[in-house]
Amino acid sequence: GEDVEQSLFLSVREGDSSVINCTYTDSSSTYLYWYKQEPGAGLQLLTYIFSNMDMKQDQRLTVLLNKKDKHLSLRIADTQTGDSAIYFCAESGSNYQLIWGAGTKLIIKP
Amino acid sequence: NAGVTQTPKFRVLKTGQSMTLLCAQDMNHEYMYWYRQDPGMGLRLIHYSVGEGTTAKGEVPDGYNVSRLKKQNFLLGLESAAPSQTSVYFCASSYRLGSNNEQFFGPGTRLTVL
């Protein structure tokens, strides 16, 4: 069945790059998404990538997609304390549903 | 635009009580969703709706009912609350023709069932 997997925690030092990884199973997914959830808030779309792309860059964010391995990653350059959040990977499913990973909590060390 | 709003923000119930969570969106979205979020389990879809007057079951529908009488509103009901329903509930909406299917989320309702 459809499943999206990601590690639950990632700890990085302020100023370093953070790389959050995700694997998915549905090769027919049209879009793959990264959402950010700050403490006590709802989820907000951070970025997304269309399935025919390998890479997408948006300021400090780089998304890499390896369709052969069904692997998606989010790189945050120059990680700041404001990047502390839970990051969710999701893939598009049927009926406009999204298949969600469990979320990776990004912890920033000073 | 207010986006997606949810009421109430917090609620404490006793086992067996009932309540309704209200979600409203002003983006003319066709699709609306109710999720619950529990630690370490990500988001689990409870029910969803693909348009006014329609509802469908998601991954964890038991103990919940929903209604979509108006396009902009999606109600989630708990008829007889149980401690296992203690969670944070998120409403989301999506689908404008030609969009990337992004889901827009409300701020959440934190529900505690004693």
PDB file of C-alpha atoms in Angstrom:
ATOM      1  CA  GLY A   1       0.000   0.000   0.000  1.00  0.00           C
ATOM      2  CA  GLU A   2       0.897   3.663  -0.065  1.00  0.00           C
ATOM      3  CA  ASP A   3       3.309   4.746   2.645  1.00  0.00           C
ATOM      4  CA  VAL A   4       5.585   7.702   3.287  1.00  0.00           C
ATOM      5  CA  GLU A   5       8.478   7.311   5.695  1.00  0.00           C
ATOM      6  CA  GLN A   6      10.737   9.838   7.345  1.00  0.00           C
ATOM      7  CA  SER A   7      12.908   9.981  10.443  1.00  0.00           C
ATOM      8  CA  LEU A   8      11.266  11.434  13.541  1.00  0.00           C
ATOM      9  CA  PHE A   9      14.121  13.722  14.619  1.00  0.00           C
ATOM     10  CA  LEU A  10      17.051  15.642  13.148  1.00  0.00           C
ATOM     11  CA  SER A  11      19.482  17.726  15.183  1.00  0.00           C
ATOM     12  CA  VAL A  12      21.796  20.279  13.525  1.00  0.00           C
ATOM     13  CA  ARG A  13      23.942  23.172  14.612  1.00  0.00           C
ATOM     14  CA  GLU A  14      22.866  26.699  13.827  1.00  0.00           C
ATOM     15  CA  GLY A  15      24.465  27.798  10.556  1.00  0.00           C
ATOM     16  CA  ASP A  16      24.887  24.249   9.226  1.00  0.00           C
ATOM     17  CA  SER A  17      22.771  22.706   6.478  1.00  0.00           C
ATOM     18  CA  SER A  18      19.842  20.473   7.397  1.00  0.00           C
ATOM     19  CA  VAL A  19      18.869  17.588   5.168  1.00  0.00           C
ATOM     20  CA  ILE A  20      15.521  15.933   5.824  1.00  0.00           C
ATOM     21  CA  ASN A  21      14.854  12.722   3.943  1.00  0.00           C
ATOM     22  CA  CYS A  22      11.674  10.964   2.905  1.00  0.00           C
ATOM     23  CA  THR A  23      10.812   7.803   0.995  1.00  0.00           C
ATOM     24  CA  TYR A  24       7.502   7.178  -0.694  1.00  0.00           C
ATOM     25  CA  THR A  25       5.915   4.235  -2.454  1.00  0.00           C
ATOM     26  CA  ASP A  26       3.454   5.480  -5.071  1.00  0.00           C
ATOM     27  CA  SER A  27       5.353   6.006  -8.307  1.00  0.00           C
ATOM     28  CA  SER A  28       2.279   7.607  -9.900  1.00  0.00           C
ATOM     29  CA  SER A  29       2.278  10.583  -7.521  1.00  0.00           C
ATOM     30  CA  THR A  30       2.047  13.832  -9.454  1.00  0.00           C
ATOM     31  CA  TYR A  31       3.303  16.166  -6.761  1.00  0.00           C
ATOM     32  CA  LEU A  32       5.464  15.738  -3.687  1.00  0.00           C
ATOM     33  CA  TYR A  33       5.294  18.269  -0.905  1.00  0.00           C
ATOM     34  CA  TRP A  34       7.120  19.573   2.106  1.00  0.00           C
ATOM     35  CA  TYR A  35       5.001  21.168   4.812  1.00  0.00           C
ATOM     36  CA  LYS A  36       6.236  22.986   7.899  1.00  0.00           C
ATOM     37  CA  GLN A  37       4.484  22.997  11.267  1.00  0.00           C
ATOM     38  CA  GLU A  38       5.655  25.484  13.869  1.00  0.00           C
ATOM     39  CA  PRO A  39       4.801  24.848  17.540  1.00  0.00           C
ATOM     40  CA  GLY A  40       1.107  25.259  18.282  1.00  0.00           C
ATOM     41  CA  ALA A  41       0.192  26.021  14.693  1.00  0.00           C
ATOM     42  CA  GLY A  42      -1.274  24.335  11.661  1.00  0.00           C
ATOM     43  CA  LEU A  43       0.723  23.099   8.691  1.00  0.00           C
ATOM     44  CA  GLN A  44       1.866  25.408   5.935  1.00  0.00           C
ATOM     45  CA  LEU A  45       3.140  24.440   2.523  1.00  0.00           C
ATOM     46  CA  LEU A  46       6.878  25.088   2.387  1.00  0.00           C
ATOM     47  CA  THR A  47       7.567  23.901  -1.140  1.00  0.00           C
ATOM     48  CA  TYR A  48       6.547  21.247  -3.622  1.00  0.00           C
ATOM     49  CA  ILE A  49       8.020  19.539  -6.643  1.00  0.00           C
ATOM     50  CA  PHE A  50       6.339  18.186  -9.725  1.00  0.00           C
ATOM     51  CA  SER A  51       7.145  14.553 -10.411  1.00  0.00           C
ATOM     52  CA  ASN A  52       8.917  15.257 -13.723  1.00  0.00           C
ATOM     53  CA  MET A  53      11.519  17.446 -11.995  1.00  0.00           C
ATOM     54  CA  ASP A  54      14.753  16.349 -10.316  1.00  0.00           C
ATOM     55  CA  MET A  55      15.473  19.469  -8.334  1.00  0.00           C
ATOM     56  CA  LYS A  56      13.840  22.667  -7.216  1.00  0.00           C
ATOM     57  CA  GLN A  57      15.573  25.540  -5.468  1.00  0.00           C
ATOM     58  CA  ASP A  58      13.922  28.393  -3.618  1.00  0.00           C
ATOM     59  CA  GLN A  59      16.266  30.677  -1.659  1.00  0.00           C
ATOM     60  CA  ARG A  60      17.641  28.554   1.235  1.00  0.00           C
ATOM     61  CA  LEU A  61      15.568  25.519   0.291  1.00  0.00           C
ATOM     62  CA  THR A  62      16.599  22.798  -2.160  1.00  0.00           C
ATOM     63  CA  VAL A  63      14.357  19.858  -2.954  1.00  0.00           C
ATOM     64  CA  LEU A  64      15.855  16.788  -4.616  1.00  0.00           C
ATOM     65  CA  LEU A  65      13.724  14.053  -6.128  1.00  0.00           C
ATOM     66  CA  ASN A  66      15.065  10.623  -7.083  1.00  0.00           C
ATOM     67  CA  LYS A  67      12.177   8.874  -8.789  1.00  0.00           C
ATOM     68  CA  LYS A  68      14.086   5.656  -9.341  1.00  0.00           C
ATOM     69  CA  ASP A  69      14.654   5.223  -5.598  1.00  0.00           C
ATOM     70  CA  LYS A  70      11.410   7.039  -4.620  1.00  0.00           C
ATOM     71  CA  HIS A  71      13.427   9.333  -2.408  1.00  0.00           C
ATOM     72  CA  LEU A  72      12.721  12.969  -1.657  1.00  0.00           C
ATOM     73  CA  SER A  73      14.931  15.301   0.353  1.00  0.00           C
ATOM     74  CA  LEU A  74      14.708  18.841   1.673  1.00  0.00           C
ATOM     75  CA  ARG A  75      17.914  20.766   2.269  1.00  0.00           C
ATOM     76  CA  ILE A  76      17.824  23.939   4.335  1.00  0.00           C
ATOM     77  CA  ALA A  77      20.997  25.971   3.973  1.00  0.00           C
ATOM     78  CA  ASP A  78      22.343  28.089   6.853  1.00  0.00           C
ATOM     79  CA  THR A  79      19.836  26.693   9.342  1.00  0.00           C
ATOM     80  CA  GLN A  80      18.481  29.294  11.757  1.00  0.00           C
ATOM     81  CA  THR A  81      16.619  28.998  15.061  1.00  0.00           C
ATOM     82  CA  GLY A  82      13.457  30.053  13.227  1.00  0.00           C
ATOM     83  CA  ASP A  83      13.677  26.840  11.219  1.00  0.00           C
ATOM     84  CA  SER A  84      12.842  24.810  14.336  1.00  0.00           C
ATOM     85  CA  ALA A  85       9.650  22.992  13.415  1.00  0.00           C
ATOM     86  CA  ILE A  86       8.228  19.671  12.324  1.00  0.00           C
ATOM     87  CA  TYR A  87       8.637  19.021   8.603  1.00  0.00           C
ATOM     88  CA  PHE A  88       6.162  16.751   6.865  1.00  0.00           C
ATOM     89  CA  CYS A  89       6.699  15.013   3.577  1.00  0.00           C
ATOM     90  CA  ALA A  90       3.562  14.178   1.573  1.00  0.00           C
ATOM     91  CA  GLU A  91       2.710  12.696  -1.795  1.00  0.00           C
ATOM     92  CA  SER A  92      -0.419  13.248  -3.835  1.00  0.00           C
ATOM     93  CA  GLY A  93      -2.842  10.346  -3.729  1.00  0.00           C
ATOM     94  CA  SER A  94      -6.265   9.695  -5.186  1.00  0.00           C
ATOM     95  CA  ASN A  95      -9.267  12.004  -4.774  1.00  0.00           C
ATOM     96  CA  TYR A  96      -6.999  14.949  -3.976  1.00  0.00           C
ATOM     97  CA  GLN A  97      -5.894  13.253  -0.800  1.00  0.00           C
ATOM     98  CA  LEU A  98      -2.342  13.518   0.451  1.00  0.00           C
ATOM     99  CA  ILE A  99      -0.367  10.613   1.895  1.00  0.00           C
ATOM    100  CA  TRP A 100       1.591  11.944   4.864  1.00  0.00           C
ATOM    101  CA  GLY A 101       4.805  11.000   6.559  1.00  0.00           C
ATOM    102  CA  ALA A 102       4.969  11.075  10.371  1.00  0.00           C
ATOM    103  CA  GLY A 103       6.991  14.306  10.374  1.00  0.00           C
ATOM    104  CA  THR A 104      10.627  15.091  11.222  1.00  0.00           C
ATOM    105  CA  LYS A 105      11.247  17.372  14.164  1.00  0.00           C
ATOM    106  CA  LEU A 106      14.176  19.651  13.376  1.00  0.00           C
ATOM    107  CA  ILE A 107      16.143  20.632  16.484  1.00  0.00           C
ATOM    108  CA  ILE A 108      18.640  23.486  16.233  1.00  0.00           C
ATOM    109  CA  LYS A 109      21.651  23.469  18.541  1.00  0.00           C
ATOM    110  CA  PRO A 110      23.369  26.810  19.260  1.00  0.00           C
TER     111      PRO A 110
ATOM    112  CA  ASN B   1      -9.212  36.293   3.056  1.00  0.00           C
ATOM    113  CA  ALA B   2      -9.279  34.535   6.415  1.00  0.00           C
ATOM    114  CA  GLY B   3      -8.279  31.220   4.822  1.00  0.00           C
ATOM    115  CA  VAL B   4      -9.304  28.235   6.941  1.00  0.00           C
ATOM    116  CA  THR B   5     -10.707  28.900  10.393  1.00  0.00           C
ATOM    117  CA  GLN B   6     -11.616  26.427  13.136  1.00  0.00           C
ATOM    118  CA  THR B   7     -13.718  26.787  16.252  1.00  0.00           C
ATOM    119  CA  PRO B   8     -13.200  26.189  19.084  1.00  0.00           C
ATOM    120  CA  LYS B   9      -9.429  26.350  19.626  1.00  0.00           C
ATOM    121  CA  PHE B  10      -9.515  24.312  22.843  1.00  0.00           C
ATOM    122  CA  ARG B  11     -12.067  22.059  24.468  1.00  0.00           C
ATOM    123  CA  VAL B  12     -12.210  19.662  27.400  1.00  0.00           C
ATOM    124  CA  LEU B  13     -14.917  17.001  27.415  1.00  0.00           C
ATOM    125  CA  LYS B  14     -15.927  14.271  29.798  1.00  0.00           C
ATOM    126  CA  THR B  15     -16.246  10.724  28.480  1.00  0.00           C
ATOM    127  CA  GLY B  16     -19.605  10.279  26.792  1.00  0.00           C
ATOM    128  CA  GLN B  17     -20.214  13.952  26.014  1.00  0.00           C
ATOM    129  CA  SER B  18     -20.770  15.142  22.474  1.00  0.00           C
ATOM    130  CA  MET B  19     -19.463  18.117  20.561  1.00  0.00           C
ATOM    131  CA  THR B  20     -19.133  19.588  17.086  1.00  0.00           C
ATOM    132  CA  LEU B  21     -16.031  21.156  15.613  1.00  0.00           C
ATOM    133  CA  LEU B  22     -16.625  23.776  12.946  1.00  0.00           C
ATOM    134  CA  CYS B  23     -14.354  24.442   9.984  1.00  0.00           C
ATOM    135  CA  ALA B  24     -14.903  27.283   7.533  1.00  0.00           C
ATOM    136  CA  GLN B  25     -12.986  28.302   4.402  1.00  0.00           C
ATOM    137  CA  ASP B  26     -13.406  31.345   2.201  1.00  0.00           C
ATOM    138  CA  MET B  27     -11.311  30.214  -0.776  1.00  0.00           C
ATOM    139  CA  ASN B  28     -14.129  28.508  -2.693  1.00  0.00           C
ATOM    140  CA  HIS B  29     -12.349  25.176  -2.367  1.00  0.00           C
ATOM    141  CA  GLU B  30     -14.175  22.039  -3.387  1.00  0.00           C
ATOM    142  CA  TYR B  31     -12.353  19.604  -1.101  1.00  0.00           C
ATOM    143  CA  MET B  32     -12.268  19.688   2.667  1.00  0.00           C
ATOM    144  CA  TYR B  33     -10.618  17.342   5.148  1.00  0.00           C
ATOM    145  CA  TRP B  34     -10.534  16.536   8.830  1.00  0.00           C
ATOM    146  CA  TYR B  35      -7.320  15.138  10.313  1.00  0.00           C
ATOM    147  CA  ARG B  36      -6.180  14.207  13.757  1.00  0.00           C
ATOM    148  CA  GLN B  37      -2.579  14.594  14.841  1.00  0.00           C
ATOM    149  CA  ASP B  38      -1.077  12.455  17.568  1.00  0.00           C
ATOM    150  CA  PRO B  39       2.592  12.458  18.687  1.00  0.00           C
ATOM    151  CA  GLY B  40       4.816  10.388  16.423  1.00  0.00           C
ATOM    152  CA  MET B  41       1.934   9.443  14.106  1.00  0.00           C
ATOM    153  CA  GLY B  42       1.755  12.381  11.766  1.00  0.00           C
ATOM    154  CA  LEU B  43      -1.617  13.251  10.310  1.00  0.00           C
ATOM    155  CA  ARG B  44      -4.381  10.708   9.956  1.00  0.00           C
ATOM    156  CA  LEU B  45      -7.370  11.440   7.778  1.00  0.00           C
ATOM    157  CA  ILE B  46     -10.714  11.060   9.548  1.00  0.00           C
ATOM    158  CA  HIS B  47     -13.228  12.095   6.874  1.00  0.00           C
ATOM    159  CA  TYR B  48     -13.173  14.217   3.784  1.00  0.00           C
ATOM    160  CA  SER B  49     -15.546  15.846   1.341  1.00  0.00           C
ATOM    161  CA  VAL B  50     -15.224  16.342  -2.405  1.00  0.00           C
ATOM    162  CA  GLY B  51     -18.018  18.875  -2.612  1.00  0.00           C
ATOM    163  CA  GLU B  52     -21.117  20.328  -0.997  1.00  0.00           C
ATOM    164  CA  GLY B  53     -23.424  17.587   0.229  1.00  0.00           C
ATOM    165  CA  THR B  54     -20.818  14.812  -0.047  1.00  0.00           C
ATOM    166  CA  THR B  55     -18.662  13.092   2.574  1.00  0.00           C
ATOM    167  CA  ALA B  56     -16.368  10.078   2.591  1.00  0.00           C
ATOM    168  CA  LYS B  57     -14.475   8.039   5.168  1.00  0.00           C
ATOM    169  CA  GLY B  58     -10.768   8.416   5.625  1.00  0.00           C
ATOM    170  CA  GLU B  59      -8.258   6.269   7.473  1.00  0.00           C
ATOM    171  CA  VAL B  60      -9.726   6.559  11.013  1.00  0.00           C
ATOM    172  CA  PRO B  61     -13.467   7.391  10.751  1.00  0.00           C
ATOM    173  CA  ASP B  62     -14.850   5.400  13.700  1.00  0.00           C
ATOM    174  CA  GLY B  63     -16.439   7.516  16.429  1.00  0.00           C
ATOM    175  CA  TYR B  64     -16.773  10.576  14.188  1.00  0.00           C
ATOM    176  CA  ASN B  65     -19.427  11.954  11.851  1.00  0.00           C
ATOM    177  CA  VAL B  66     -19.247  14.836   9.405  1.00  0.00           C
ATOM    178  CA  SER B  67     -21.527  17.050   7.369  1.00  0.00           C
ATOM    179  CA  ARG B  68     -20.967  19.433   4.446  1.00  0.00           C
ATOM    180  CA  LEU B  69     -24.262  21.267   4.051  1.00  0.00           C
ATOM    181  CA  LYS B  70     -22.587  24.378   2.669  1.00  0.00           C
ATOM    182  CA  LYS B  71     -19.526  24.482   0.454  1.00  0.00           C
ATOM    183  CA  GLN B  72     -17.618  26.701   2.841  1.00  0.00           C
ATOM    184  CA  ASN B  73     -18.295  24.695   6.015  1.00  0.00           C
ATOM    185  CA  PHE B  74     -17.263  21.220   7.147  1.00  0.00           C
ATOM    186  CA  LEU B  75     -18.447  20.001  10.547  1.00  0.00           C
ATOM    187  CA  LEU B  76     -16.892  17.187  12.583  1.00  0.00           C
ATOM    188  CA  GLY B  77     -19.036  15.610  15.276  1.00  0.00           C
ATOM    189  CA  LEU B  78     -18.172  13.382  18.192  1.00  0.00           C
ATOM    190  CA  GLU B  79     -21.359  11.717  19.430  1.00  0.00           C
ATOM    191  CA  SER B  80     -19.928  10.052  22.532  1.00  0.00           C
ATOM    192  CA  ALA B  81     -16.395  11.195  23.279  1.00  0.00           C
ATOM    193  CA  ALA B  82     -13.772   8.708  24.469  1.00  0.00           C
ATOM    194  CA  PRO B  83     -10.295   9.344  25.962  1.00  0.00           C
ATOM    195  CA  SER B  84      -8.784   7.826  22.795  1.00  0.00           C
ATOM    196  CA  GLN B  85     -10.146  10.856  20.923  1.00  0.00           C
ATOM    197  CA  THR B  86      -7.879  13.198  22.844  1.00  0.00           C
ATOM    198  CA  SER B  87      -5.890  14.777  20.033  1.00  0.00           C
ATOM    199  CA  VAL B  88      -5.284  17.882  17.980  1.00  0.00           C
ATOM    200  CA  TYR B  89      -7.752  18.166  15.114  1.00  0.00           C
ATOM    201  CA  PHE B  90      -6.924  19.971  11.904  1.00  0.00           C
ATOM    202  CA  CYS B  91      -9.224  20.971   9.118  1.00  0.00           C
ATOM    203  CA  ALA B  92      -7.854  21.569   5.618  1.00  0.00           C
ATOM    204  CA  SER B  93      -9.212  22.514   2.218  1.00  0.00           C
ATOM    205  CA  SER B  94      -7.941  22.232  -1.334  1.00  0.00           C
ATOM    206  CA  TYR B  95      -8.624  22.277  -5.062  1.00  0.00           C
ATOM    207  CA  ARG B  96      -8.910  25.157  -7.314  1.00  0.00           C
ATOM    208  CA  LEU B  97      -8.961  24.200 -10.948  1.00  0.00           C
ATOM    209  CA  GLY B  98      -5.389  24.229 -12.257  1.00  0.00           C
ATOM    210  CA  SER B  99      -3.795  24.381  -8.817  1.00  0.00           C
ATOM    211  CA  ASN B 100      -1.087  22.097  -7.462  1.00  0.00           C
ATOM    212  CA  ASN B 101      -3.576  20.533  -5.033  1.00  0.00           C
ATOM    213  CA  GLU B 102      -1.999  22.313  -2.065  1.00  0.00           C
ATOM    214  CA  GLN B 103      -3.941  21.781   1.137  1.00  0.00           C
ATOM    215  CA  PHE B 104      -4.524  24.828   3.340  1.00  0.00           C
ATOM    216  CA  PHE B 105      -4.770  24.171   7.041  1.00  0.00           C
ATOM    217  CA  GLY B 106      -6.627  25.729   9.905  1.00  0.00           C
ATOM    218  CA  PRO B 107      -4.869  26.467  13.221  1.00  0.00           C
ATOM    219  CA  GLY B 108      -6.177  23.333  14.929  1.00  0.00           C
ATOM    220  CA  THR B 109      -8.458  22.400  17.822  1.00  0.00           C
ATOM    221  CA  ARG B 110      -6.885  20.830  20.880  1.00  0.00           C
ATOM    222  CA  LEU B 111      -9.378  18.387  22.399  1.00  0.00           C
ATOM    223  CA  THR B 112      -8.950  16.628  25.724  1.00  0.00           C
ATOM    224  CA  VAL B 113     -11.379  13.903  26.774  1.00  0.00           C
ATOM    225  CA  LEU B 114     -11.259  13.015  30.468  1.00  0.00           C
TER     226      LEU B 114
END
